[in-house]
Amino acid sequence: MAEQVVPWWKRLYFRVAARKPLDQILREGNKTQMKRALGRIDLIAIGIGAIVGTGIFVLTGIAAAENAGPAVIVSFLIAGVVSGLSAFSYSEMASMVPISGSAYTYTYATMGELLGWIIGWDLILEYLVGAATVAVGWSAYVVTFFKDVFSVEFTRKTTQAPVLWDNDALAFKVNHGAYINLPAIFVTLLVTALLIFGIKQATWVNRVVVVVKLIVILLFIFGACKYVDRSNYTPFVPPREGNSFGVKGVFKGTQRVFFAYIGFDAVSTAAQEAKDPQKDLPWGICASLAICTVLYIAVSTVLCGIASYKDLGVASPLTHALEFHDNTRWLRILIELGAICGLTSVILIMLLAQPRIFFAMARDGLFPRIFGRLHHRFKTPYVPTIVSGVVCAVLAGVLPVDILGDMTSVGTLLAFFLVNIGVIIMRYIHPEAQRGFTVPGGPFLIPIPGAAIALVILVLSDGPTIYRLFIWLAIGLLVYAVYGFRYSRVGNPEKWSEEDIAYFQDAGMLESDSEYPEKQTLESVRSKHTVTSVVEMPEPRHFDVSSGGPNSYSHTGVYELDSPYPVYHK
């Protein structure tokens, strides 16, 4: 067959749309060197540990005071329903692709390398900034705890961020008299050190603090309900004021408290450390989300009943609301203790998840390979754990809680959107793949509403929040063009020798790279796909980004001209 010249833009499109083969992903995941120490209860505890934290102990009050008023209850309900739709999709993808990369790996396997990179870069925003958000809330509760228990007052100079976010002016302003948030930095670095020493130790700590914070939350619900004043629920939806309240404020409150639900997707990042990931990951995701949704609605209902929503715009709203009532000192102390434990577990899970995203991307060649190596003794991704902890500590030390929470929410919404779409694609390109859980109602009934609602809430975010997301993604695309595009294992296999892969000290990766199937013939492609034209031509393995033209390549491949996806083989 005569060769046909394919335009450079089409070759570039084929290159960035290349999908990572599912069988390769599964081989790498099944033969991981990471320790499989997590059972079903551990995974549910990880979900609860990540979900119950800032949403209850910090953002509940801020969302009520600045966005939705008492209707923050509805905001939590909407966010819970939307998260539930996405949780089903996450459960199917996690049981089908039980790998630590979470939404990054799912997108890479369904929509290609470029979108996989975008969501991986987006997850950095979700988990890294998310951990910083919680660390700021942790600091506020520690300060209050020492004041109530020991009558010790810390100075604002070392316990608050030097800048604040003005929601009305949509701009930063200087927080006079504050220089750095040292407690937030301290807890971040402490958790980072714990995570380096092993998943088993981190899991035991998480179990303990999860039990403590669940007990404390129940104490608040049943102990504070006697102080509820029904007049505080009026007006339930306050009239519109600038960028706040009204019906739009309810949805903006949903976007803000959406941050509270991101923990369930963190469960999927522990896939390679789960004993039976295909069965237990869906349990961990769905059960933890259901438990936490009930708790969120109950806490927000009681909180808005015991104090006016106008008084809840502080970093520790539960204890602040109880200060308006007599004989609540010991309840406040218990809540502060529970909040400190609860927020600690959230930081732990966020900083557990983030390095595993770095880890998965580095093993695919999209990040420097040092991020993809496990510690020889503890079998943890120690380099990305250290880097994530240090960056998180810096963010927590200088930025306020509300701006951090908003940035994390938009990142989460984008991840939810792509995972829902990924379920639909997987049903068609891999219908035969083994699934430990299947989204009920077929590939459209739940994933399409889940994707649509996540997109709507994302669009309703504040302009500056969206701008920051686009700026972050633009930086990510630059990093991809400079590094990931040039060193990707899928796009540039000739740059990865067995010695390079052996650097990761993982036998599963060596096997997966040595077991590529033979090149498909023209007839075999025609038998599997209905295409209008198929051209056999040299396969582009690497492109010069500056000129848009291909460099030399030595492999042969088969391309489907009316399909966005090339068939890549070694």
Coordinates of C-alpha atoms in Angstrom, one line a residue:
M1 CA 0.0 0.0 0.0
A2 CA 1.3 3.4 -0.9
E3 CA 2.4 5.6 1.9
Q4 CA 0.4 8.8 2.6
V5 CA 1.8 11.9 4.1
V6 CA -0.2 12.8 7.3
P7 CA -0.2 16.5 8.3
W8 CA 1.9 17.4 11.3
W9 CA -1.1 18.5 13.3
K10 CA -2.7 15.1 12.9
R11 CA 0.5 13.3 13.9
L12 CA 0.7 15.6 17.0
Y13 CA -3.0 14.9 17.8
F14 CA -2.4 11.1 17.5
R15 CA 0.6 11.4 19.8
V16 CA -1.1 13.3 22.6
A17 CA -4.2 11.2 22.3
A18 CA -2.3 7.9 22.8
R19 CA -3.8 5.8 25.5
K20 CA -1.9 3.7 28.0
P21 CA -2.8 0.1 27.4
L22 CA -5.1 -1.3 30.1
D23 CA -3.3 -4.7 30.2
Q24 CA 0.0 -2.9 30.9
I25 CA -1.7 -0.8 33.7
L26 CA -3.1 -4.0 35.3
R27 CA 0.2 -5.9 35.2
E28 CA 2.0 -3.0 36.8
G29 CA -0.6 -2.8 39.5
N30 CA -0.9 -6.5 40.2
K31 CA 2.9 -6.9 40.7
T32 CA 3.6 -3.8 42.7
Q33 CA 6.3 -3.8 45.3
M34 CA 4.1 -1.7 47.6
K35 CA 2.9 -3.4 50.8
R36 CA -0.8 -4.7 50.5
A37 CA -1.8 -4.0 54.1
L38 CA -5.2 -2.4 53.8
G39 CA -8.5 -4.3 54.3
R40 CA -12.1 -3.1 53.7
I41 CA -12.4 -1.4 57.2
D42 CA -9.1 0.4 56.6
L43 CA -10.3 1.8 53.3
I44 CA -13.6 2.9 54.8
A45 CA -11.6 4.6 57.6
I46 CA -9.4 6.3 55.0
G47 CA -12.5 7.6 53.3
I48 CA -14.0 8.9 56.5
G49 CA -10.6 10.2 57.6
A50 CA -10.3 12.3 54.5
I51 CA -13.9 13.4 54.2
V52 CA -14.8 14.4 57.7
G53 CA -12.7 17.3 58.5
T54 CA -12.6 20.8 57.1
G55 CA -16.1 20.5 55.7
I56 CA -17.6 20.1 59.2
F57 CA -15.1 21.8 61.4
V58 CA -14.2 24.8 59.1
L59 CA -16.1 25.4 55.9
T60 CA -19.6 24.8 57.2
G61 CA -19.6 28.1 59.0
I62 CA -17.8 30.0 56.2
A63 CA -20.1 28.8 53.5
A64 CA -23.1 29.7 55.7
A65 CA -21.8 33.2 56.5
E66 CA -20.6 34.2 53.0
N67 CA -22.6 32.2 50.5
A68 CA -25.8 30.4 51.5
G69 CA -27.0 31.3 55.0
P70 CA -29.0 28.5 56.7
A71 CA -29.5 27.1 53.2
V72 CA -26.0 25.7 53.5
I73 CA -27.9 22.6 54.6
V74 CA -29.2 22.4 51.0
S75 CA -25.7 23.1 49.7
F76 CA -24.4 20.0 51.6
L77 CA -27.3 17.9 50.3
I78 CA -26.7 18.9 46.6
A79 CA -23.0 18.4 47.0
G80 CA -23.6 15.0 48.6
V81 CA -25.9 13.9 45.7
V82 CA -23.4 15.0 43.1
S83 CA -20.6 13.3 44.9
G84 CA -22.7 10.2 45.1
L85 CA -23.1 10.1 41.4
S86 CA -19.4 10.5 40.9
A87 CA -18.7 8.0 43.7
F88 CA -20.4 5.3 41.6
S89 CA -18.2 6.1 38.7
Y90 CA -15.1 6.2 40.8
S91 CA -16.1 2.8 42.3
E92 CA -16.3 1.2 38.8
M93 CA -13.1 2.7 37.6
A94 CA -11.2 1.8 40.8
S95 CA -12.4 -1.8 40.7
M96 CA -11.5 -2.0 37.0
V97 CA -8.2 -0.1 37.2
P98 CA -6.9 -0.7 40.7
I99 CA -3.8 1.5 40.5
S100 CA -2.6 4.4 42.7
G101 CA -3.0 7.0 40.0
S102 CA -6.7 7.4 40.6
A103 CA -8.4 9.7 38.1
Y104 CA -5.1 10.4 36.4
T105 CA -4.7 6.7 35.4
Y106 CA -8.4 6.3 34.5
T107 CA -8.2 9.3 32.2
Y108 CA -4.9 8.2 30.6
A109 CA -6.4 4.8 29.8
T110 CA -9.6 6.3 28.3
M111 CA -9.0 9.7 26.9
G112 CA -5.3 9.8 26.1
E113 CA -2.0 11.2 27.5
L114 CA -2.7 14.9 27.3
L115 CA -6.0 14.7 29.2
G116 CA -4.4 12.3 31.6
W117 CA -1.7 14.8 32.2
I118 CA -4.2 17.6 32.7
I119 CA -6.2 15.7 35.3
G120 CA -3.0 14.5 37.0
W121 CA -1.8 18.1 37.3
D122 CA -5.3 19.0 38.5
L123 CA -5.1 16.4 41.2
I124 CA -2.0 18.0 42.5
L125 CA -4.1 21.1 43.1
E126 CA -6.8 19.0 44.7
Y127 CA -4.7 17.1 47.2
L128 CA -1.8 19.4 47.8
V129 CA -3.8 22.6 48.3
G130 CA -6.5 20.6 50.1
A131 CA -4.0 19.5 52.7
A132 CA -2.9 23.1 53.2
T133 CA -6.5 24.2 53.6
V134 CA -7.0 21.6 56.4
A135 CA -3.7 22.6 58.1
V136 CA -4.9 26.2 58.4
G137 CA -8.1 24.9 60.0
W138 CA -6.1 22.7 62.3
S139 CA -4.1 25.7 63.4
A140 CA -7.2 27.7 64.3
Y141 CA -8.6 24.9 66.5
V142 CA -5.3 24.3 68.2
V143 CA -5.1 28.0 69.1
T144 CA -8.7 27.9 70.5
F145 CA -8.0 24.6 72.4
F146 CA -5.0 26.1 74.2
K147 CA -7.0 29.2 75.1
D148 CA -10.0 27.2 76.5
V149 CA -8.0 24.5 78.3
F150 CA -4.8 26.1 79.4
S151 CA -5.7 29.9 79.2
V152 CA -2.8 30.3 76.8
E153 CA -3.2 32.8 74.0
F154 CA -0.9 32.5 71.0
T155 CA 0.0 35.7 69.2
R156 CA -1.5 36.4 65.8
K157 CA 2.0 37.0 64.4
T158 CA 2.7 33.3 64.3
T159 CA -0.7 31.7 64.0
Q160 CA -2.3 33.5 61.0
A161 CA -1.6 34.0 57.3
P162 CA -0.2 37.4 56.3
V163 CA -2.9 37.8 53.7
L164 CA -6.7 37.5 53.7
W165 CA -9.3 37.1 50.9
D166 CA -12.0 39.7 50.5
N167 CA -15.1 37.9 49.1
D168 CA -16.9 41.1 48.1
A169 CA -14.0 42.8 46.4
L170 CA -12.7 39.5 45.1
A171 CA -9.1 40.5 46.0
F172 CA -6.4 39.8 48.5
K173 CA -5.8 42.2 51.4
V174 CA -3.0 42.4 54.0
N175 CA -3.7 40.8 57.4
H176 CA -1.9 43.4 59.5
G177 CA 0.0 42.0 62.5
A178 CA 0.2 38.4 61.1
Y179 CA 3.4 37.0 59.5
I180 CA 3.2 33.2 59.3
N181 CA 1.0 30.3 60.4
L182 CA 3.5 28.1 62.4
P183 CA 1.1 25.5 63.8
A184 CA -0.1 24.7 60.2
I185 CA 3.5 24.2 59.1
F186 CA 4.2 22.1 62.1
V187 CA 1.4 19.6 61.6
T188 CA 2.1 19.3 57.9
L189 CA 5.7 18.4 58.4
L190 CA 4.8 16.0 61.3
V191 CA 2.3 14.1 59.1
T192 CA 4.8 14.0 56.2
A193 CA 7.4 12.3 58.5
L194 CA 4.8 9.7 59.6
L195 CA 3.9 8.9 56.0
I196 CA 7.5 8.2 55.0
F197 CA 7.7 5.4 57.6
G198 CA 5.0 3.2 56.1
I199 CA 1.4 2.8 55.2
K200 CA 0.6 0.4 58.1
Q201 CA 1.7 2.9 60.7
A202 CA -0.2 5.7 59.0
T203 CA -3.3 3.5 58.9
W204 CA -3.3 2.7 62.6
V205 CA -3.0 6.5 63.4
N206 CA -5.9 7.2 61.0
R207 CA -8.1 4.5 62.7
V208 CA -7.6 6.0 66.1
V209 CA -8.3 9.6 65.1
V210 CA -11.4 8.6 63.0
V211 CA -13.0 6.9 66.0
V212 CA -12.3 10.0 68.1
K213 CA -13.7 12.5 65.7
L214 CA -16.8 10.4 65.0
I215 CA -17.5 10.3 68.8
V216 CA -17.0 14.1 69.0
I217 CA -19.3 14.8 66.1
L218 CA -22.1 12.8 67.6
L219 CA -21.5 14.6 70.9
F220 CA -22.0 17.9 69.2
I221 CA -25.1 16.9 67.3
F222 CA -26.9 15.5 70.4
G223 CA -25.3 17.9 72.9
A224 CA -25.9 21.2 71.1
C225 CA -29.4 20.4 69.6
K226 CA -31.0 21.7 72.9
Y227 CA -29.7 25.2 72.1
V228 CA -31.3 25.3 68.7
D229 CA -33.4 28.5 68.1
R230 CA -35.7 28.2 65.1
S231 CA -35.6 31.9 64.4
N232 CA -32.0 31.4 63.3
Y233 CA -33.3 29.5 60.2
T234 CA -35.1 32.6 59.0
P235 CA -34.6 33.6 56.3
F236 CA -33.6 30.2 55.2
V237 CA -32.3 31.6 51.9
P238 CA -31.2 35.1 52.6
P239 CA -31.8 37.7 49.8
R240 CA -29.0 38.3 47.3
E241 CA -26.2 40.7 48.4
G242 CA -23.5 41.3 45.8
N243 CA -21.8 38.0 45.1
S244 CA -23.4 36.2 48.1
F245 CA -26.7 34.6 49.1
G246 CA -29.9 34.0 47.1
V247 CA -30.3 30.9 44.9
K248 CA -27.0 31.5 43.3
G249 CA -25.5 31.7 46.8
V250 CA -26.8 28.2 47.5
F251 CA -25.0 26.8 44.5
K252 CA -21.9 28.8 45.3
G253 CA -22.1 27.3 48.8
T254 CA -22.3 23.9 47.1
Q255 CA -19.2 24.6 45.1
R256 CA -17.4 25.7 48.3
V257 CA -18.5 22.7 50.5
F258 CA -17.8 20.3 47.7
F259 CA -14.3 20.4 49.1
A260 CA -15.7 18.5 52.1
Y261 CA -16.5 15.5 49.9
I262 CA -13.2 15.0 48.1
G263 CA -12.0 12.4 50.5
F264 CA -13.8 9.4 48.9
D265 CA -11.6 9.7 45.8
A266 CA -8.5 9.6 47.9
V267 CA -9.5 6.0 48.7
S268 CA -8.7 5.0 45.1
T269 CA -5.1 6.3 45.5
A270 CA -4.5 3.4 48.0
A271 CA -5.4 0.8 45.4
Q272 CA -1.9 -0.8 45.2
E273 CA -1.8 -1.1 49.0
A274 CA -5.2 -2.7 49.3
K275 CA -5.5 -6.5 49.9
D276 CA -8.4 -7.0 47.5
P277 CA -8.8 -3.7 45.6
Q278 CA -11.5 -4.9 43.1
K279 CA -13.9 -5.7 45.9
D280 CA -12.9 -3.4 48.7
L281 CA -12.3 -0.1 46.9
P282 CA -16.0 0.3 46.0
W283 CA -16.9 -0.4 49.6
G284 CA -14.4 2.1 50.9
I285 CA -15.6 4.8 48.5
C286 CA -19.4 4.4 48.8
A287 CA -19.7 3.5 52.4
S288 CA -17.5 6.4 53.6
L289 CA -19.4 8.9 51.5
A290 CA -22.8 7.8 52.7
I291 CA -21.8 8.0 56.4
C292 CA -20.2 11.4 56.0
T293 CA -23.1 12.9 54.0
V294 CA -25.5 12.1 56.9
L295 CA -23.1 13.6 59.4
Y296 CA -22.6 16.8 57.3
I297 CA -26.3 17.5 57.0
A298 CA -26.9 16.8 60.7
V299 CA -24.0 19.1 61.8
S300 CA -24.9 22.0 59.5
T301 CA -28.6 21.8 60.6
V302 CA -27.6 22.0 64.3
L303 CA -24.9 24.7 63.7
C304 CA -27.2 27.1 61.9
G305 CA -29.8 26.6 64.6
I306 CA -27.6 27.5 67.6
A307 CA -26.2 30.7 66.1
S308 CA -27.0 33.2 63.4
Y309 CA -25.3 32.4 60.1
K310 CA -23.8 35.9 60.1
D311 CA -21.7 35.0 63.1
L312 CA -20.2 31.8 61.7
G313 CA -17.6 33.2 59.3
V314 CA -14.6 32.0 61.4
A315 CA -12.1 29.2 61.0
S316 CA -13.6 27.3 64.0
P317 CA -17.4 27.8 63.7
L318 CA -18.6 24.9 65.9
T319 CA -16.8 26.1 69.1
H320 CA -17.5 29.8 68.2
A321 CA -21.3 29.1 67.9
L322 CA -21.3 27.3 71.3
E323 CA -19.7 30.4 72.9
F324 CA -23.1 32.1 72.6
H325 CA -24.5 29.6 75.1
D326 CA -23.8 29.1 78.8
N327 CA -22.3 25.9 80.3
T328 CA -20.7 24.7 77.0
R329 CA -17.1 25.0 78.0
W330 CA -16.4 21.2 78.2
L331 CA -18.4 20.5 75.1
R332 CA -16.3 23.1 73.3
I333 CA -13.1 21.5 74.6
L334 CA -14.2 18.1 73.4
I335 CA -15.1 19.5 70.0
E336 CA -11.7 21.2 69.7
L337 CA -10.0 18.0 70.6
G338 CA -12.1 16.1 68.1
A339 CA -11.5 18.7 65.4
I340 CA -7.7 18.6 66.0
C341 CA -7.8 14.8 65.6
G342 CA -10.2 14.9 62.7
L343 CA -8.2 17.5 60.8
T344 CA -5.0 15.6 61.4
S345 CA -6.5 12.5 59.7
V346 CA -7.6 14.6 56.7
I347 CA -4.1 16.1 56.3
L348 CA -2.7 12.5 56.6
I349 CA -4.9 11.2 53.8
M350 CA -4.4 14.1 51.5
L351 CA -0.7 13.8 51.9
L352 CA -0.9 10.1 51.5
A353 CA -2.8 10.5 48.2
Q354 CA -0.8 13.3 46.6
P355 CA 2.6 11.5 46.5
R356 CA 0.9 8.5 44.9
I357 CA -0.2 10.7 42.0
F358 CA 3.3 11.9 41.6
F359 CA 4.5 8.3 41.9
A360 CA 2.1 7.0 39.1
M361 CA 3.0 9.9 36.8
A362 CA 6.7 9.5 37.3
R363 CA 6.5 5.8 36.4
D364 CA 4.7 6.8 33.1
G365 CA 7.6 9.2 32.4
L366 CA 5.6 12.4 32.8
F367 CA 7.6 13.4 35.9
P368 CA 11.3 12.9 36.7
R369 CA 11.8 9.3 37.6
I370 CA 13.1 10.0 41.1
F371 CA 9.4 10.6 42.0
G372 CA 8.6 7.0 41.0
R373 CA 11.0 5.1 43.3
L374 CA 10.0 3.4 46.6
H375 CA 12.0 3.6 49.8
H376 CA 14.1 0.4 50.0
R377 CA 12.9 -0.4 53.5
F378 CA 9.5 1.3 54.1
K379 CA 8.2 0.7 50.5
T380 CA 6.7 4.2 50.4
P381 CA 7.1 6.9 47.7
Y382 CA 9.4 8.9 49.9
V383 CA 10.7 11.5 47.5
P384 CA 7.2 12.8 46.4
T385 CA 6.1 12.5 50.0
I386 CA 8.8 14.9 51.2
V387 CA 8.3 17.3 48.3
S388 CA 4.5 17.4 48.8
G389 CA 4.9 17.9 52.5
V390 CA 7.3 20.8 52.2
V391 CA 5.2 22.6 49.5
C392 CA 2.1 22.0 51.5
A393 CA 3.7 23.5 54.6
V394 CA 4.7 26.7 52.7
L395 CA 1.1 27.1 51.3
A396 CA -0.4 26.5 54.7
G397 CA 1.9 29.0 56.3
V398 CA 1.1 32.0 54.1
L399 CA -2.4 31.6 52.6
P400 CA -5.9 31.9 54.2
V401 CA -8.3 28.9 54.5
D402 CA -11.1 30.3 52.2
I403 CA -8.9 30.9 49.1
L404 CA -7.3 27.5 49.5
G405 CA -10.6 25.7 49.9
D406 CA -12.0 27.4 46.7
M407 CA -9.0 26.3 44.6
T408 CA -9.3 22.8 45.8
S409 CA -13.0 22.5 45.0
V410 CA -12.7 23.5 41.4
G411 CA -9.9 21.0 40.9
T412 CA -12.1 18.3 42.4
L413 CA -15.0 19.2 40.1
L414 CA -12.9 18.8 37.0
A415 CA -11.7 15.4 38.2
F416 CA -15.3 14.3 38.8
F417 CA -16.3 15.4 35.3
L418 CA -13.6 13.4 33.6
V419 CA -14.0 10.3 35.7
N420 CA -17.8 10.2 34.8
I421 CA -16.9 10.5 31.1
G422 CA -14.3 7.9 31.5
V423 CA -16.8 5.3 32.7
I424 CA -18.8 5.8 29.5
I425 CA -15.7 5.4 27.3
M426 CA -14.5 2.3 29.1
R427 CA -17.8 0.6 28.6
Y428 CA -17.2 0.8 24.9
I429 CA -13.5 0.3 24.5
H430 CA -13.1 -2.4 27.2
P431 CA -16.5 -4.0 27.6
E432 CA -14.9 -7.3 28.4
A433 CA -12.7 -6.0 31.3
Q434 CA -13.3 -7.4 34.7
R435 CA -15.1 -5.0 37.0
G436 CA -15.6 -5.6 40.7
F437 CA -18.4 -3.0 40.7
T438 CA -20.6 -1.7 37.9
V439 CA -22.5 1.6 37.9
P440 CA -26.2 0.7 38.1
G441 CA -28.5 1.7 35.2
G442 CA -26.0 1.4 32.4
P443 CA -23.3 3.7 31.1
F444 CA -25.4 6.8 30.8
L445 CA -28.0 7.0 33.6
I446 CA -25.6 8.1 36.4
P447 CA -22.4 9.2 34.7
I448 CA -24.0 11.8 32.4
P449 CA -25.9 13.6 35.2
G450 CA -22.8 13.3 37.4
A451 CA -20.6 14.9 34.8
A452 CA -23.2 17.6 33.9
I453 CA -23.8 18.7 37.5
A454 CA -20.1 18.8 38.3
L455 CA -19.5 21.0 35.2
V456 CA -22.4 23.4 36.2
I457 CA -21.1 23.9 39.7
L458 CA -17.6 24.4 38.2
V459 CA -18.9 27.1 35.9
L460 CA -20.7 28.9 38.8
S461 CA -17.4 29.3 40.7
D462 CA -16.0 32.8 41.3
G463 CA -14.2 34.3 38.3
P464 CA -10.9 34.6 40.2
T465 CA -11.1 31.0 41.2
I466 CA -11.6 29.9 37.6
Y467 CA -8.8 32.1 36.5
R468 CA -6.5 30.6 39.0
L469 CA -7.5 27.1 37.8
F470 CA -6.7 28.1 34.2
I471 CA -3.4 29.6 35.2
W472 CA -2.5 26.4 37.0
L473 CA -3.5 24.2 34.0
A474 CA -1.5 26.5 31.7
I475 CA 1.6 26.0 33.8
G476 CA 0.9 22.3 33.7
L477 CA 0.7 22.3 29.9
L478 CA 4.1 24.1 29.8
V479 CA 5.6 21.5 32.0
Y480 CA 4.1 18.7 29.9
A481 CA 5.5 20.3 26.7
V482 CA 9.0 20.7 28.2
Y483 CA 9.2 17.3 30.0
G484 CA 6.3 14.9 29.9
F485 CA 5.8 15.0 26.1
R486 CA 9.4 14.2 25.5
Y487 CA 9.9 11.4 28.1
S488 CA 6.5 9.7 28.2
R489 CA 6.9 5.9 28.2
V490 CA 3.8 5.5 25.9
G491 CA 5.0 8.1 23.4
N492 CA 8.7 7.6 23.6
P493 CA 9.4 3.9 24.3
E494 CA 12.8 4.0 22.5
K495 CA 14.0 6.4 25.3
W496 CA 13.3 3.7 28.0
S497 CA 15.7 0.9 28.2
E498 CA 15.4 -2.0 30.6
E499 CA 18.1 -0.3 32.8
D500 CA 15.9 2.8 33.0
I501 CA 12.9 0.9 34.1
A502 CA 15.0 -1.2 36.5
Y503 CA 15.7 2.0 38.3
F504 CA 12.2 1.8 39.8
Q505 CA 13.1 -1.6 41.3
D506 CA 9.7 -3.1 40.4
A507 CA 9.6 -6.4 38.6
G508 CA 6.0 -5.8 37.5
M509 CA 7.1 -2.8 35.4
L510 CA 9.9 -4.8 33.7
E511 CA 7.5 -7.6 32.8
S512 CA 4.9 -5.2 31.4
D513 CA 7.4 -3.5 29.1
S514 CA 8.7 -6.8 27.8
E515 CA 5.3 -8.4 27.0
Y516 CA 4.1 -6.1 24.3
P517 CA 2.0 -8.1 21.8
E518 CA 3.3 -8.5 18.2
K519 CA 2.4 -5.7 15.8
Q520 CA -1.1 -5.9 14.5
T521 CA -1.6 -6.6 10.8
L522 CA -3.7 -4.5 8.5
E523 CA -6.2 -7.3 8.3
S524 CA -6.5 -7.7 12.1
V525 CA -7.2 -4.0 12.5
R526 CA -9.9 -4.2 9.8
S527 CA -11.5 -7.2 11.4
K528 CA -11.8 -5.3 14.8
H529 CA -12.7 -1.8 13.6
T530 CA -14.9 -0.3 10.9
V531 CA -12.8 2.4 9.3
T532 CA -13.0 4.3 6.0
S533 CA -9.3 4.2 5.5
V534 CA -6.3 2.7 7.2
V535 CA -2.7 3.8 6.3
E536 CA 0.4 1.9 7.2
M537 CA 3.2 4.4 7.9
P538 CA 6.2 5.1 10.1
E539 CA 5.0 5.7 13.7
P540 CA 5.8 9.1 15.2
R541 CA 7.4 8.5 18.6
H542 CA 8.7 12.0 19.3
F543 CA 8.0 15.5 18.1
D544 CA 10.1 18.7 18.2
V545 CA 7.7 20.9 20.1
S546 CA 9.3 24.1 18.8
S547 CA 8.8 23.3 15.1
G548 CA 5.9 20.9 15.2
G549 CA 7.7 18.4 13.0
P550 CA 8.6 14.8 13.7
N551 CA 12.1 13.7 14.6
S552 CA 13.4 10.4 13.3
Y553 CA 11.5 7.3 14.3
S554 CA 12.2 3.6 13.6
H555 CA 9.0 1.8 14.5
T556 CA 6.0 0.8 12.3
G557 CA 2.4 1.2 13.4
V558 CA -1.1 1.2 12.2
Y559 CA -3.3 4.3 12.2
E560 CA -7.0 4.7 11.9
L561 CA -7.6 8.0 10.1
D562 CA -11.2 8.5 11.3
S563 CA -10.3 7.6 15.0
P564 CA -8.6 10.0 17.4
Y565 CA -6.6 7.2 18.8
P566 CA -3.6 5.5 17.2
V567 CA -2.8 1.8 17.8
Y568 CA 0.6 1.9 19.5
H569 CA 2.8 -1.2 19.6
K570 CA 6.5 -1.7 20.3

